[in-house]
Coordinates of C-alpha atoms and ligand atoms in Angstrom, one line a residue:
X112 CA 0.0 0.0 0.0
X113 CA 1.1 3.5 -0.8
X114 CA -0.1 6.5 1.2
X115 CA 0.1 9.7 -1.0
X116 CA 0.2 12.9 1.0
X117 CA -1.0 16.4 0.1
X118 CA 1.7 18.9 -0.9
X119 CA 1.2 20.9 2.3
X120 CA 1.3 17.8 4.7
X121 CA 3.6 18.4 7.6
X122 CA 6.3 16.2 9.2
X123 CA 3.9 15.8 12.1
X124 CA 1.3 14.3 9.7
X125 CA 3.9 11.9 8.4
X126 CA 5.1 10.9 11.9
X127 CA 1.5 10.2 12.9
X128 CA 0.9 7.9 10.0
X129 CA 4.2 6.1 10.6
X130 CA 3.1 5.4 14.2
X131 CA -0.3 4.2 13.2
X132 CA 1.0 1.9 10.5
X133 CA 3.5 0.4 13.1
X134 CA 0.5 -0.1 15.4
X135 CA -1.2 -2.0 12.6
X136 CA 1.8 -4.3 12.6
X137 CA 3.5 -3.0 9.4
X138 CA 6.5 -1.0 8.5
X139 CA 6.1 2.6 7.1
X140 CA 8.7 4.0 4.9
X141 CA 8.5 7.7 4.0
X142 CA 9.4 8.3 0.3
X143 CA 10.2 11.9 -0.3
X144 CA 10.0 12.8 -3.9
X145 CA 10.4 15.9 -6.1
X146 CA 6.7 15.9 -7.0
X147 CA 5.1 14.6 -3.8
X148 CA 5.7 12.9 -0.5
X149 CA 4.4 9.4 0.0
X150 CA 4.6 6.7 2.6
X151 CA 5.1 3.1 1.6
X152 CA 3.6 0.4 3.8
X153 CA 5.7 -2.8 3.9
X154 CA 5.3 -6.1 5.6
X155 CA 1.7 -6.8 4.7
X156 CA 0.9 -10.1 2.9
X157 CA -2.6 -9.1 1.7
X158 CA -5.1 -6.2 1.5
X159 CA -4.8 -3.7 4.3
X160 CA -8.0 -1.9 5.5
X161 CA -7.3 1.8 4.8
X162 CA -10.3 3.5 6.4
X163 CA -8.3 4.6 9.5
X164 CA -5.6 6.0 7.3
X165 CA -7.8 7.9 4.9
X166 CA -9.2 10.0 7.9
X167 CA -5.8 11.2 9.0
X168 CA -4.6 14.8 8.3
X169 CA -2.4 15.3 5.2
X170 CA -3.5 12.1 3.4
X171 CA -4.6 12.7 -0.2
X172 CA -5.2 9.1 -1.3
X173 CA -4.2 5.5 -0.8
X174 CA -3.0 3.3 -3.6
X175 CA -3.2 -0.5 -3.1
X176 CA -0.3 -2.3 -4.7
X177 CA -1.1 -5.8 -5.7
X178 CA 2.1 -6.4 -7.7
X179 CA 4.9 -8.7 -6.2
X180 CA 7.2 -5.7 -6.1
X181 CA 6.8 -2.3 -4.5
X182 CA 10.2 -0.8 -3.6
X183 CA 11.4 -1.2 -7.2
X184 CA 8.3 0.4 -8.7
X185 CA 7.8 4.0 -9.8
X186 CA 4.7 4.1 -7.7
X187 CA 6.8 3.8 -4.5
X188 CA 9.7 5.8 -5.8
X189 CA 8.9 8.2 -8.6
X190 CA 12.5 9.6 -8.9
X191 CA 15.2 7.8 -10.9
X192 CA 17.8 5.8 -8.9
X193 CA 21.4 6.6 -9.8
X194 CA 23.8 3.8 -8.9
X195 CA 27.3 4.8 -8.0
X196 CA 29.9 2.2 -9.0
X197 CA 33.2 3.3 -7.5
X198 CA 32.5 6.9 -8.6
X199 CA 30.9 6.1 -11.9
X200 CA 27.3 7.1 -12.1
X201 CA 24.8 4.8 -13.8
X202 CA 21.2 5.8 -14.5
X203 CA 18.7 8.1 -16.2
X204 CA 20.4 11.3 -17.3
X205 CA 23.9 10.0 -16.9
X206 CA 26.3 9.3 -19.8
X207 CA 25.6 5.6 -20.8
X208 CA 28.5 3.4 -19.6
X209 CA 30.3 0.6 -21.4
X210 CA 31.5 -2.4 -19.4
X211 CA 34.1 -4.4 -21.5
X212 CA 36.1 -7.5 -20.8
X213 CA 36.4 -11.2 -21.4
X214 CA 33.7 -13.8 -20.5
X215 CA 36.1 -15.4 -18.1
X216 CA 39.4 -14.4 -16.5
X217 CA 41.8 -16.9 -18.0
X218 CA 45.4 -15.6 -17.2
X219 CA 47.2 -12.6 -15.8
X220 CA 48.3 -11.6 -19.3
X221 CA 44.8 -12.0 -20.9
X222 CA 43.0 -9.9 -18.3
X223 CA 45.6 -7.1 -18.0
X224 CA 46.0 -6.8 -21.8
X225 CA 42.1 -6.6 -22.1
X226 CA 41.8 -4.1 -19.3
X227 CA 44.4 -1.8 -20.7
X228 CA 42.9 -2.1 -24.2
X229 CA 39.2 -1.4 -23.2
X230 CA 40.3 1.5 -21.1
X231 CA 42.2 3.0 -24.0
X232 CA 39.1 2.7 -26.1
X233 CA 37.0 4.5 -23.5
X234 CA 35.3 1.7 -21.5
X235 CA 34.1 2.7 -18.1
X236 CA 34.4 -0.7 -16.2
X237 CA 36.2 -4.0 -16.6
X238 CA 34.2 -7.3 -16.6
X239 CA 35.5 -10.8 -16.2
X240 CA 34.1 -14.0 -14.6
X241 CA 36.1 -15.7 -11.9
X242 CA 33.1 -18.0 -10.8
X243 CA 31.5 -19.2 -14.1
X244 CA 28.0 -20.6 -14.2
X245 CA 28.6 -23.1 -17.1
X246 CA 25.8 -25.2 -18.5
X247 CA 27.8 -28.5 -18.0
X248 CA 30.4 -29.5 -15.4
X249 CA 33.1 -30.7 -17.8
X250 CA 33.9 -27.2 -19.2
X251 CA 36.1 -24.4 -17.7
X252 CA 34.5 -23.3 -14.4
X253 CA 36.6 -20.2 -13.8
X254 CA 39.8 -19.4 -11.8
X255 CA 37.7 -18.7 -8.7
X256 CA 39.6 -16.7 -6.0
X257 CA 42.8 -16.6 -8.2
X258 CA 40.6 -15.0 -10.9
X259 CA 39.4 -12.3 -8.4
X260 CA 43.1 -11.6 -7.6
X261 CA 44.0 -11.2 -11.2
X262 CA 41.0 -8.9 -11.7
X263 CA 42.2 -6.7 -8.8
X264 CA 45.6 -6.4 -10.5
X265 CA 44.0 -5.6 -13.9
X266 CA 41.6 -3.1 -12.2
X267 CA 44.5 -1.4 -10.5
X268 CA 46.7 -1.2 -13.6
X269 CA 43.9 0.2 -15.8
X270 CA 42.1 2.3 -13.2
X271 CA 38.8 0.5 -14.1
X272 CA 36.2 -0.6 -11.6
X273 CA 35.6 -4.4 -11.6
X274 CA 32.4 -6.2 -12.5
X275 CA 32.3 -9.9 -11.7
X276 CA 29.8 -12.6 -11.1
X277 CA 28.8 -14.0 -7.7
X278 CA 27.1 -17.4 -7.7
X279 CA 26.7 -18.4 -4.1
X280 CA 25.5 -16.7 -0.9
X281 CA 28.6 -18.2 0.8
X282 CA 30.9 -16.2 -1.4
X283 CA 29.3 -12.8 -1.1
X284 CA 32.0 -11.6 1.4
X285 CA 34.8 -12.8 -0.7
X286 CA 33.6 -11.4 -4.0
X287 CA 32.6 -8.1 -2.4
X288 CA 36.2 -7.7 -1.3
X289 CA 37.3 -7.5 -5.0
X290 CA 34.3 -6.4 -7.0
X291 CA 33.0 -2.8 -7.4
X292 CA 29.7 -4.2 -9.0
X293 CA 28.6 -7.7 -8.1
X294 CA 26.8 -9.5 -11.0
X295 CA 24.0 -12.0 -10.5
X296 CA 23.9 -14.1 -13.7
X297 CA 20.7 -15.1 -15.6
X298 CA 20.8 -18.6 -14.1
X299 CA 20.8 -17.2 -10.5
X300 CA 18.2 -14.5 -11.0
X301 CA 15.8 -16.4 -8.7
X302 CA 18.4 -17.7 -6.2
X303 CA 16.5 -15.9 -3.4
X304 CA 19.1 -16.6 -0.7
X305 CA 21.8 -15.0 -2.8
X306 CA 19.5 -12.0 -3.5
X307 CA 18.7 -11.6 0.1
X308 CA 22.5 -11.8 1.0
X309 CA 23.3 -9.1 -1.6
X310 CA 20.6 -6.9 -0.1
X311 CA 22.6 -6.8 3.1
X312 CA 25.8 -5.5 1.6
X313 CA 26.6 -1.9 0.8
X314 CA 28.0 -2.5 -2.8
X315 CA 26.0 -2.2 -6.0
X316 CA 24.5 -5.2 -7.7
X317 CA 24.0 -5.9 -11.4
X318 CA 21.0 -8.2 -11.7
X319 CA 20.6 -10.1 -15.0
X320 CA 17.3 -11.1 -16.3
X321 CA 16.7 -14.9 -16.2
X322 CA 16.5 -16.4 -19.6
X323 CA 12.8 -17.5 -19.0
X324 CA 11.8 -14.6 -16.7
X325 CA 8.9 -12.3 -17.3
X326 CA 9.4 -8.6 -16.6
X327 CA 7.3 -9.0 -13.5
X328 CA 9.5 -11.9 -12.2
X329 CA 12.6 -9.8 -13.0
X330 CA 11.4 -6.9 -11.0
X331 CA 10.2 -9.2 -8.2
X332 CA 13.8 -10.6 -8.1
X333 CA 15.2 -7.1 -7.7
X334 CA 12.7 -6.4 -4.9
X335 CA 14.4 -9.1 -2.8
X336 CA 17.6 -7.1 -2.8
X337 CA 15.9 -3.7 -2.1
X338 CA 13.8 -5.3 0.6
X339 CA 16.9 -6.1 2.6
X340 CA 18.1 -2.5 2.3
X341 CA 20.3 -2.3 -0.7
X342 CA 18.8 0.0 -3.3
X343 CA 21.9 0.2 -5.5
X344 CA 20.7 -2.2 -8.2
X345 CA 21.2 -2.1 -11.9
X346 CA 19.0 -4.4 -14.0
X347 CA 20.4 -6.1 -17.2
X348 CA 18.5 -7.4 -20.2
X349 CA 20.6 -10.3 -21.7
X350 CA 18.2 -12.0 -24.0
X351 CA 15.4 -14.5 -23.3
X352 CA 14.7 -18.0 -24.7
X353 CA 12.2 -18.2 -27.5
X354 CA 11.5 -20.5 -30.5
X355 CA 14.2 -18.7 -32.4
X356 CA 17.5 -20.6 -32.7
X357 CA 19.3 -18.3 -35.2
X358 CA 20.5 -16.3 -32.3
X359 CA 21.7 -17.6 -28.9
X360 CA 18.8 -15.8 -27.2
X361 CA 16.3 -13.2 -28.4
X362 CA 17.2 -9.7 -27.2
X363 CA 14.0 -8.2 -25.7
X364 CA 14.9 -4.5 -26.3
X365 CA 11.4 -3.3 -25.7
X366 CA 11.7 -3.9 -22.0
X367 CA 14.3 -1.1 -21.8
X368 CA 11.7 1.8 -22.1
X369 CA 9.1 -0.5 -20.4
X370 CA 11.3 -0.9 -17.3
X371 CA 11.9 2.8 -17.2
X372 CA 8.1 3.3 -17.0
X373 CA 7.7 0.6 -14.3
X374 CA 10.8 1.2 -12.2
X375 CA 13.2 3.8 -11.1
X376 CA 16.2 1.4 -11.4
X377 CA 18.8 1.8 -14.2
X378 CA 18.8 -0.8 -16.9
X379 CA 21.8 -2.0 -19.0
X380 CA 21.8 -4.4 -22.0
X381 CA 24.2 -7.2 -22.7
X382 CA 24.2 -7.9 -26.5
X383 CA 27.0 -10.4 -26.3
X384 CA 24.9 -13.1 -24.5
X385 CA 21.7 -12.0 -26.1
X386 CA 22.9 -12.7 -29.7
X387 CA 25.8 -15.1 -29.2
X388 CA 27.3 -13.9 -32.4
X389 CA 30.1 -11.4 -32.8
X390 CA 28.8 -9.6 -35.9
X391 CA 25.5 -8.7 -34.1
X392 CA 27.0 -7.3 -31.0
X393 CA 27.9 -3.8 -32.1
X394 CA 24.5 -3.2 -34.0
X395 CA 22.5 -4.3 -31.0
X396 CA 24.7 -2.4 -28.5
X397 CA 23.9 0.8 -30.5
X398 CA 20.2 -0.2 -30.7
X399 CA 20.1 -0.6 -27.0
X400 CA 21.6 2.9 -26.4
X401 CA 19.0 4.4 -28.8
X402 CA 16.2 2.5 -26.8
X403 CA 17.5 4.3 -23.7
X404 CA 19.7 1.8 -22.0
X405 CA 22.0 3.2 -19.2
X406 CA 24.8 1.1 -20.4
X407 CA 26.0 -2.0 -22.3
X408 CA 28.0 -5.0 -21.2
X409 CA 30.3 -6.3 -23.9
X410 CA 32.5 -9.4 -24.1
X411 CA 35.9 -8.8 -25.7
X412 CA 38.9 -11.1 -25.8
X413 CA 42.5 -10.7 -27.2
X414 CA 42.2 -14.0 -29.1
X415 CA 38.5 -15.0 -29.2
X416 CA 39.3 -18.2 -31.2
X417 CA 41.2 -19.5 -28.1
X418 CA 38.7 -18.2 -25.5
X419 CA 37.8 -20.8 -22.8
X420 CA 34.2 -19.6 -22.9
X421 CA 32.0 -17.6 -25.3
X422 CA 34.6 -17.0 -28.0
X423 CA 32.1 -16.8 -30.9
X424 CA 30.3 -13.8 -29.3
X425 CA 33.5 -12.1 -28.0
X426 CA 34.6 -9.0 -30.0
X427 CA 38.2 -8.8 -31.1
X428 CA 40.3 -5.8 -30.1
X429 CA 39.8 -4.1 -33.4
X430 CA 36.1 -5.0 -33.3
X431 CA 35.7 -3.4 -29.8
X432 CA 37.6 -0.3 -30.9
X433 CA 35.3 0.1 -33.9
X434 CA 32.2 -0.4 -31.8
X435 CA 33.5 2.3 -29.4
X436 CA 34.1 4.8 -32.2
X437 CA 30.5 4.1 -33.5
X438 CA 29.0 4.6 -30.1
X439 CA 30.9 7.8 -29.8
X440 CA 29.4 9.0 -33.2
X441 CA 26.0 7.9 -32.2
X442 CA 26.1 9.7 -28.9
X443 CA 27.2 12.9 -30.6
X444 CA 24.3 12.4 -33.1
X445 CA 21.7 11.9 -30.4
X446 CA 23.0 14.9 -28.5
X447 CA 22.7 17.1 -31.5
X448 CA 18.9 16.3 -32.0
Ligands
PEP124 C1 28.2 -13.6 -18.1 O1 28.0 -12.4 -18.1 O2 29.4 -14.0 -18.1 C2 27.1 -14.5 -18.1 C3 27.3 -15.8 -17.7 O3 26.0 -14.1 -18.5 P1 24.4 -14.6 -18.3 O4 24.3 -14.9 -16.8 O5 23.6 -13.5 -18.8 O6 24.3 -15.9 -19.1
MN125 MN1 30.0 -15.2 -21.2

């Protein structure tokens, strides 16, 4: 439930409502906004009788929220959330960010070379998996803690913040020591214990859309993180599974403007996993930015033909450089309109 206050409501009015909501057994969360003040009611599992609340001074109206998410919704939080990743701002109105790097950290030479190259081309953050969620157990599973250490070296040498995946609630402390942005992969979007644990830390989280998740399920997953107190969440569309087999997944770009209507959280797009095909990555990265994405996540490898995972979708260094030049031109074009 959301209690919307009149513009002239006083702090005393807000305090009185907070007290009464607590007496009803729920938690009240005042939500100051540029347009209005509202009070979110949390902790109820069903309809709440609003007759007592509607009589209170300062109350304009009550909105009953039946969706499985509240804190991530625009109803509860009309203003855009800007996520701060080690000083880099991500969200509506900020310059879109580019996160570049290999699918997996494979060696010191590979990750440092890539970090320095993507930085030179203008990338804002370095990605690289140390804990890899592979479809089968007989493939490369990542260098784990050793991979995190190599990412830290590459981050330091390039000056780029680190984005890396976290797979298990048990590893949140370890990964948070190294990562500036903790990625939840598509396969773990509904790992609720992991989401809860990430809600208790004070580092930003990149939540990827599950490959079979609806938009409502995606937002409900983000709600788990916000419900534990961490509102620094960036959503990421990475393609969904459809009947189409010509691409690895189907990039659902229409959710970018849709999520902006439904939620205040930033949304990025990963055209690498969405398409699975190197030649499609740059066109879909540009399309994502035109659709309003707050950033793109791009796999790039010094020698994609030798990559231990996701080589076919990884850009080569010249391919990444060209994409960055095209993104630069596109940004200038959009700003001139
Ligand atoms: C990744 O980014 O390396 C990854 C495994 O992506 P996804 O979870 O989207 O498949
Ligand atoms: Mn990958």
